[in-house]
Tab-separated table of C-alpha atoms in Angstrom:
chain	number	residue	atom	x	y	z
A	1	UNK	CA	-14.920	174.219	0.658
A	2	UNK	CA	-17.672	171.376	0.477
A	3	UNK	CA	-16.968	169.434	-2.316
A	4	UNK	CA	-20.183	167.884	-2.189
A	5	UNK	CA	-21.358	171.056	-2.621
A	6	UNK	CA	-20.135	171.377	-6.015
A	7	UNK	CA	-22.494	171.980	-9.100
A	8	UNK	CA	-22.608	168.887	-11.376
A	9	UNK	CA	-21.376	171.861	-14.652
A	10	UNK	CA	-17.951	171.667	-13.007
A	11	UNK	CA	-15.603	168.866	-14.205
A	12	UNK	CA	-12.753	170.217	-11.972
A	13	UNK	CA	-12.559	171.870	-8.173
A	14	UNK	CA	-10.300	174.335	-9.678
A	15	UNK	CA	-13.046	175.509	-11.933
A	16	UNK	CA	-15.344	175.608	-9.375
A	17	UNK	CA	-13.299	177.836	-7.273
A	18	UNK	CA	-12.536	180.246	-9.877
A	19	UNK	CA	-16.255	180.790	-10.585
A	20	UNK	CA	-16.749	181.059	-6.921
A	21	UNK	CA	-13.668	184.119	-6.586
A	22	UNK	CA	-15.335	185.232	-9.392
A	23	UNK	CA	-18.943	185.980	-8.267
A	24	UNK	CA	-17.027	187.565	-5.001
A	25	UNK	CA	-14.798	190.185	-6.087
A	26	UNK	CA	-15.807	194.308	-5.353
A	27	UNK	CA	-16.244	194.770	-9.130
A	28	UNK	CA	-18.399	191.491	-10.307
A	29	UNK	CA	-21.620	193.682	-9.901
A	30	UNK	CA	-20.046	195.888	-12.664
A	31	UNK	CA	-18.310	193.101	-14.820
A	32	UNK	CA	-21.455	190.725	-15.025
A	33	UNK	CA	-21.906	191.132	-18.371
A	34	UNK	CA	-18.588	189.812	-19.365
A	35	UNK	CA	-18.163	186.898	-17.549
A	36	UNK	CA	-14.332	186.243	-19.002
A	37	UNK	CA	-12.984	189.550	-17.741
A	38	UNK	CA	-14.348	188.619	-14.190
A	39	UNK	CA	-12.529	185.057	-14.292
A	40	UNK	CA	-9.516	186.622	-15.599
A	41	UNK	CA	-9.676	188.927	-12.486
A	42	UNK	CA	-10.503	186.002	-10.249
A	43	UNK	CA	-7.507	183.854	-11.820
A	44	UNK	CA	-5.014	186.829	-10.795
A	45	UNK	CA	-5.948	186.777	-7.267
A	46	UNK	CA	-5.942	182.687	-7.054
A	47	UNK	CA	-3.098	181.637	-5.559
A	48	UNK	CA	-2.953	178.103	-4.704
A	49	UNK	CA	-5.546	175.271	-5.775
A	50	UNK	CA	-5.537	172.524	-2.526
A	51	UNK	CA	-6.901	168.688	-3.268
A	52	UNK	CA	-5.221	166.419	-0.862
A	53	UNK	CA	-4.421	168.644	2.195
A	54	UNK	CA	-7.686	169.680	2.422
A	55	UNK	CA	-10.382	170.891	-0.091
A	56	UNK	CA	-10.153	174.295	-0.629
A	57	UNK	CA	-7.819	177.584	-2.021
A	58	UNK	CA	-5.920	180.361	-0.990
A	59	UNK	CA	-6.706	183.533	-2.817
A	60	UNK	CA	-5.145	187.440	-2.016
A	61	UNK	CA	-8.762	188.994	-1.075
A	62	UNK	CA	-10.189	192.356	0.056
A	63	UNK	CA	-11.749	192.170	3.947
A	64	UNK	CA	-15.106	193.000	1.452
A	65	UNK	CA	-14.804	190.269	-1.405
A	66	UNK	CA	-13.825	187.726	1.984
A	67	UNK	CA	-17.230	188.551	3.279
A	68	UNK	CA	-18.880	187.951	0.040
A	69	UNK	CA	-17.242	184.522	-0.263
A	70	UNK	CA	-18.843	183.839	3.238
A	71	UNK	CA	-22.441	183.327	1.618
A	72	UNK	CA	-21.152	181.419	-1.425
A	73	UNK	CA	-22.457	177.772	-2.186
A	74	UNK	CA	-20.115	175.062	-0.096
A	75	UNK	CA	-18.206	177.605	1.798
A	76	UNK	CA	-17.017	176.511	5.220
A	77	UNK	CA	-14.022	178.470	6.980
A	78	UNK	CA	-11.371	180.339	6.126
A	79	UNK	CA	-8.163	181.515	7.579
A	80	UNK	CA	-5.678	184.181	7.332
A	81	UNK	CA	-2.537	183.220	5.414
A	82	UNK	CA	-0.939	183.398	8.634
A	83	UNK	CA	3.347	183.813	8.843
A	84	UNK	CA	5.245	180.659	10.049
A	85	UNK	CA	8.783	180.452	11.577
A	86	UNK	CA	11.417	177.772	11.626
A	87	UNK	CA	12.264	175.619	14.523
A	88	UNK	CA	14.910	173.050	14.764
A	89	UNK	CA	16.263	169.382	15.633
A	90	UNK	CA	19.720	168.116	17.302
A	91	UNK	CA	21.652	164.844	16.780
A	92	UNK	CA	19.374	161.951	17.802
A	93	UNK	CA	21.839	160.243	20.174
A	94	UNK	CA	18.897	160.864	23.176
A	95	UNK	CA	18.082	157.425	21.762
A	96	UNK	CA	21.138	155.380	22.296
A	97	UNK	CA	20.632	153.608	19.058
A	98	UNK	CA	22.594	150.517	18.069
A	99	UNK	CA	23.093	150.082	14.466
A	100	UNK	CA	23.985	146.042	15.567
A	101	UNK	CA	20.604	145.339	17.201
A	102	UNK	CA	17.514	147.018	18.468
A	103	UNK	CA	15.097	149.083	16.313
A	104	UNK	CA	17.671	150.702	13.940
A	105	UNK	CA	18.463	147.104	11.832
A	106	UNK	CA	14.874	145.702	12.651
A	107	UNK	CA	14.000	148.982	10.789
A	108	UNK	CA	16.318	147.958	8.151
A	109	UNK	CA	17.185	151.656	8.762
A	110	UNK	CA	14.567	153.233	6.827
A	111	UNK	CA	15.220	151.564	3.589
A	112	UNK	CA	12.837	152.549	0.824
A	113	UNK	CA	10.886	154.764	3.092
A	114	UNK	CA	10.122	157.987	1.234
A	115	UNK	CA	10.694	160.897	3.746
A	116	UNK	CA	9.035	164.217	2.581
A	117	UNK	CA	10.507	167.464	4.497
A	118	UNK	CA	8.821	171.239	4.456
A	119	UNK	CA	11.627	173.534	4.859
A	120	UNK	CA	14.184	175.752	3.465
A	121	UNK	CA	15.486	173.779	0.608
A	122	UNK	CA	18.231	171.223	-0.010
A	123	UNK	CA	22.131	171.418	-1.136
A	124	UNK	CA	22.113	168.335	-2.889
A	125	UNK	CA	25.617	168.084	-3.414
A	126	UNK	CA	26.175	167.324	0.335
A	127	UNK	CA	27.472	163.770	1.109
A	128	UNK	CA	24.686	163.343	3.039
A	129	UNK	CA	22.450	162.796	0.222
A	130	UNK	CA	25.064	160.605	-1.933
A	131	UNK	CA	23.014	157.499	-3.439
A	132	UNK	CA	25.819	154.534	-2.699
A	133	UNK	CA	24.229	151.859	-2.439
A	134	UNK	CA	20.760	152.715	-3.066
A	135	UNK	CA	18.460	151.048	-4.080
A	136	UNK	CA	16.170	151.844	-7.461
A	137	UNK	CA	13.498	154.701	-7.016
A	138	UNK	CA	9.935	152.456	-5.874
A	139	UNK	CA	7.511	152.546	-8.933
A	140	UNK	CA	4.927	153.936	-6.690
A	141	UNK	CA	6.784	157.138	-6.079
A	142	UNK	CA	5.006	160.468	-8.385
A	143	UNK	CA	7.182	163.156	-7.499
A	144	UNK	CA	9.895	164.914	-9.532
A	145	UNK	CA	12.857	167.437	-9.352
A	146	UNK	CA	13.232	170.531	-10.562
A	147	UNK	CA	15.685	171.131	-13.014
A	148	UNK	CA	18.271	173.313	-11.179
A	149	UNK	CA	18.641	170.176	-8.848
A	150	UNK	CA	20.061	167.174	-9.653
A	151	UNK	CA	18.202	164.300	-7.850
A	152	UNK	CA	19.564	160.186	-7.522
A	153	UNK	CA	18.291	157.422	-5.631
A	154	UNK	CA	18.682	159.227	-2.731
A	155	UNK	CA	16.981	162.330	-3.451
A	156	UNK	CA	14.236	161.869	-5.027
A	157	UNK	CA	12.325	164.445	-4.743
A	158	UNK	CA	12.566	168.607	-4.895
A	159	UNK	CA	9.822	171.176	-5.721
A	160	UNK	CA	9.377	174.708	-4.261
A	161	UNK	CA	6.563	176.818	-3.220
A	162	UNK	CA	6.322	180.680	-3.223
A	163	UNK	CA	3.524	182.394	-4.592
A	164	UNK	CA	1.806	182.959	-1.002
A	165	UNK	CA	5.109	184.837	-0.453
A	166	UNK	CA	4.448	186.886	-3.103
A	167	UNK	CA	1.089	187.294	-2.804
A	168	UNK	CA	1.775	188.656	0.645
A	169	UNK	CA	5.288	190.842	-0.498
A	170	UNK	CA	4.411	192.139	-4.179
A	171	UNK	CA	7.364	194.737	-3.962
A	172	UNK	CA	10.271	191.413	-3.425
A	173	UNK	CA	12.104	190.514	-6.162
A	174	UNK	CA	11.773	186.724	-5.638
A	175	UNK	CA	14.696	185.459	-8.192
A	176	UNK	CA	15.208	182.353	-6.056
A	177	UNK	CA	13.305	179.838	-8.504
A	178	UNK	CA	15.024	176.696	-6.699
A	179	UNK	CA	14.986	174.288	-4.106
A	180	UNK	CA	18.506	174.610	-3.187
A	181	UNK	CA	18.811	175.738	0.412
A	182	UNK	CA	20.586	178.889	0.899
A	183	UNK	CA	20.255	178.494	5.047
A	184	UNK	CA	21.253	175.398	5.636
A	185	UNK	CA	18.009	174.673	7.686
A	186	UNK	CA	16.288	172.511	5.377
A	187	UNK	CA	19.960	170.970	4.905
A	188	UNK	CA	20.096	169.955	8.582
A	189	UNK	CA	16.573	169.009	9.145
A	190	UNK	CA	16.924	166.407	6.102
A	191	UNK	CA	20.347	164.892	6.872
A	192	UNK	CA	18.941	164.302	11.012
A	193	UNK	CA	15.908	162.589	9.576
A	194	UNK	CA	18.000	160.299	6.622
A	195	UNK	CA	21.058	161.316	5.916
A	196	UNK	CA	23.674	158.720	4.355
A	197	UNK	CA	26.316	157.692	6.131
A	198	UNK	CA	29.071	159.895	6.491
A	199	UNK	CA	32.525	159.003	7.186
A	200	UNK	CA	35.442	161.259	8.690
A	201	UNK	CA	33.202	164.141	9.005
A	202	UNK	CA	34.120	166.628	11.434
A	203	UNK	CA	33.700	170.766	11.978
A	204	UNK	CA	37.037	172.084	10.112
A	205	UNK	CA	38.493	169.089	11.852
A	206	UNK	CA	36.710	169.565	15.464
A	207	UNK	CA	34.320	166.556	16.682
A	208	UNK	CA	35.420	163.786	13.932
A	209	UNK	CA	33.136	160.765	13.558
A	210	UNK	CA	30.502	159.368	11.116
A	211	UNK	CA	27.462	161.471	10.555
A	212	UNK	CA	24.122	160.046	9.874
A	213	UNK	CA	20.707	160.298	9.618
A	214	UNK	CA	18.137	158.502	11.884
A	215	UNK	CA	16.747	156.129	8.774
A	216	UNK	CA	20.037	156.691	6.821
A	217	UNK	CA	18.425	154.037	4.096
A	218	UNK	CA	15.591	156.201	3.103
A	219	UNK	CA	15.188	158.206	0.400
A	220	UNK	CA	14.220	162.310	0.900
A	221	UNK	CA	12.408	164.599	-1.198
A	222	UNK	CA	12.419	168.156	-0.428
A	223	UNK	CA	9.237	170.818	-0.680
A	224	UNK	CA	10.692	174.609	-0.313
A	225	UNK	CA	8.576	176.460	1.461
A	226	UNK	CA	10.051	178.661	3.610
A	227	UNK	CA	12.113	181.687	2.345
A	228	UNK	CA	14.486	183.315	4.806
A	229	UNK	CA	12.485	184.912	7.298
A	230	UNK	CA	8.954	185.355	5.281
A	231	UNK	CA	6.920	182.285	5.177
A	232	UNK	CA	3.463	181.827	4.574
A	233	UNK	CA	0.934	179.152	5.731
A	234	UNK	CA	-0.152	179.245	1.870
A	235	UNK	CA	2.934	178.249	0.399
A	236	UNK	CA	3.238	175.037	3.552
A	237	UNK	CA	-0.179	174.130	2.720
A	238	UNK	CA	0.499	173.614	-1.167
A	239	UNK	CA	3.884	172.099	-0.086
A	240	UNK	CA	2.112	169.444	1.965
A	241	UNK	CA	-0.330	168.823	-0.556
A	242	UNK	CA	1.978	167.654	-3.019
A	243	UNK	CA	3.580	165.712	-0.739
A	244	UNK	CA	0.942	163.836	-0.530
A	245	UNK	CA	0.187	163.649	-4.093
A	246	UNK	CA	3.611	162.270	-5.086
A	247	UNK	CA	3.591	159.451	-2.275
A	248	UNK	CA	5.671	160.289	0.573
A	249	UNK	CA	5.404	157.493	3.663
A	250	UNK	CA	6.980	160.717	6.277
A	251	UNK	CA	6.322	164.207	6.573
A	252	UNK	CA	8.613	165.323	9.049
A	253	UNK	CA	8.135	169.724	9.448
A	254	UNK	CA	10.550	171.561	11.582
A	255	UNK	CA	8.405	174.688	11.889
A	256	UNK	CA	5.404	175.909	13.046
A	257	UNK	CA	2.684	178.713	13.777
A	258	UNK	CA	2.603	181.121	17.636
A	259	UNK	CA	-0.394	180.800	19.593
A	260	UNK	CA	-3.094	179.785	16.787
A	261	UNK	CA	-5.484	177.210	18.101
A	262	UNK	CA	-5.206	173.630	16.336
A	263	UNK	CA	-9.035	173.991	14.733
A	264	UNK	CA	-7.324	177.065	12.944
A	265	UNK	CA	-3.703	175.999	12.591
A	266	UNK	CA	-3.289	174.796	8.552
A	267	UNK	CA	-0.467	172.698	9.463
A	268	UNK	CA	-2.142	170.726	11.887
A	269	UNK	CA	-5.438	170.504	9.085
A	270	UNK	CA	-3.269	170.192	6.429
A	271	UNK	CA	-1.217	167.344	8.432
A	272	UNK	CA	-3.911	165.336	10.192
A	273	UNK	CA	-5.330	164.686	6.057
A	274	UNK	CA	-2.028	163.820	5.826
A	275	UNK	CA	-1.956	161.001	8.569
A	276	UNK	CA	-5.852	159.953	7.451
A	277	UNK	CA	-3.601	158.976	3.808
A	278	UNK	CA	-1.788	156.844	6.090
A	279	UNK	CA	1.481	158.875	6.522
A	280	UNK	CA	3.148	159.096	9.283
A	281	UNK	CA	3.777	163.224	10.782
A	282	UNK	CA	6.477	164.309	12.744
A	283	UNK	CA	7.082	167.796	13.695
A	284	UNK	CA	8.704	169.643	16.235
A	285	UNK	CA	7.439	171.429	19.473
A	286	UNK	CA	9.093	174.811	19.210
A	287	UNK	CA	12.390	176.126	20.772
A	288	UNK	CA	11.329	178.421	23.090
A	289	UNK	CA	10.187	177.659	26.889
A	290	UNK	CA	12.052	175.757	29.541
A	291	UNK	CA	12.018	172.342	27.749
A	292	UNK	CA	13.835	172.206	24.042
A	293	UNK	CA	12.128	170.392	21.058
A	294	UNK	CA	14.961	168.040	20.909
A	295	UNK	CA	13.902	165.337	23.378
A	296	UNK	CA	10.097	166.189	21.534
A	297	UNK	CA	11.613	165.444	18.380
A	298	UNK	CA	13.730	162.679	19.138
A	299	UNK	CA	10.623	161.021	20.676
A	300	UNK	CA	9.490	161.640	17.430
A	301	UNK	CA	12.145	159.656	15.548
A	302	UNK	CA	11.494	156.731	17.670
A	303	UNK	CA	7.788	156.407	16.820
A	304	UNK	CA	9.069	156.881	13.457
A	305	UNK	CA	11.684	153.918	13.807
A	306	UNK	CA	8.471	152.009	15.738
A	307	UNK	CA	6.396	152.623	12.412
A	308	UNK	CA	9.632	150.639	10.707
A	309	UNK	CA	9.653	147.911	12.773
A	310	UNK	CA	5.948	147.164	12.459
A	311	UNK	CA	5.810	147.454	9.052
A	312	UNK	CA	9.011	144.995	8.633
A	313	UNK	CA	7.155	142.528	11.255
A	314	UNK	CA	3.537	143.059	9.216
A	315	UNK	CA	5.241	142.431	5.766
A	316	UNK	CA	7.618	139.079	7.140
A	317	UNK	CA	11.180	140.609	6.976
């Protein structure tokens, strides 16, 4: 939606939007006369309200009420709440990092960068998140956890998203109101990008070593949006967007959309408003084809340990 667009009555987008749903649905020819009832009916078919990601909403609509919102005041595009999939990452040793010299302590290892992931969820309890020697949460950080997590200095961060989920499958019975990751996905994903340090760690005592992330000093926060094999581009969007509300520095998203064009991909909308706020995006490429994401990614997470080094030169340490 053009905000400019927007009638001077309207203190709020959100209002705005919910007048504009309103005037659109099959029935507001009928329910003119009671201009409540046709709000209420517009406010049960809103589904997400977007600021920062981009200016806009995501509403369940009718191919006819769709058509009608075509030829309302500041309407630009819309886009199917299209289904996304996961993709995924492997250990970032492509880069031959020293943690004695190099990028990795220029970087100061990520310290007190604020890494926001889009993914399956967190298990919070895993020593990959443990807060030793942390640091206190920066003041400029707006996010928050929800209360079946318990957050520290190292997580800071977990919200989740699933209304475009239901919106899309009425007939689930969506109990899962948590973050907590019950694929391990989002798990993974999180501990690659900044996991802590991990000592003795091995696979039921196969492949011991020391696990950690690639900026092991910064802190994560976690936005739920994907749920087992049904994901929508609705629930990513609103993810991002809050993201970008609470302050992250990194979005890193291990998942993506098939053959949609980038002028109609959210993600890549949603993402590049995103890197116009000044944070740096890193996603993967896919896993399918002859070449794997990893060396993609990995590139990835050394423009992302480049981004630490010039910020560390810029600010004199």
């Amino acid at each position: 939606m053009d905000t400019l667009a927007m009638p001077k009555a309207f203190s709020t987008q959100h209002g705005w939007y919910l007048s504009t749903l309103s005037s659109a649905l099959e029935n507001a020819q009928v329910l003119t006369s009671n201009d409540n009832n046709n709000l209420e009916i517009a406010s049960s078919k809103l589904i997400y309200t977007y600021t920062y990601a981009m200016s806009g909403f995501s509403a369940n609509l009718s191919p006819k009420e769709l058509e009608a919102l075509k030829s309302s005041t500041g309407y630009i595009s819309s886009i199917p709440d299209l289904p996304a999939k996961l993709d995924t990452t492997h250990s970032p040793q492509f880069l031959d990092l020293n943690p004695n010299t190099g990028a990795w302590p220029i970087g100061k290892f990520g310290e007190d960068i604020i890494v926001g992931l889009v993914d399956t969820g967190i298990w919070p309890e895993s020593e990959s998140f443990k807060d030793e020697g942390m640091t206190k949460i920066p003041s400029r950080w707006k996010g928050q956890c929800e209360d079946s997590i318990k957050c520290n200095n190292k997580l800071i961060g977990a919200r989740f998203f699933h209304k475009g989920v239901l919106a899309k499958y009425p007939y689930l019975a969506r109990n899962e109101n948590s973050t907590r990751d019950t694929q391990g996905h989002g798990t993974h994903t999180s501990s690659t990008v900044a996991g802590s340090q991990v000592d003795n760690a091995s696979f039921f005592g196969y492949a011991n070593g020391s696990a950690r992330g690639i900026a092991p000093r910064a802190r994560v926060a976690m936005y739920k949006a994907l749920w087992e094999d049904r994901t929508m581009s609705s629930d990513i969007i609103a993810a991002i967007d809050s993201a970008i509300s609470d302050g992250v520095d990194v979005l890193s998203l291990s998942l993506g959309l098939d053959d949609v064009p980038l002028y109609n991909d959210p993600i890549a909308i949603t993402t590049f408003s995103a890197m116009e706020r000044g944070i740096f995006v890193s996603t993967s490429a896919g896993n399918d084809g002859p070449c794997h994401d990893d060396l993609t990614y990995s590139i990835f997470l050394f423009c992302f340990l480049f981004v630490f080094f010039n910020s560390v030169r810029r600010l004199g340490g």
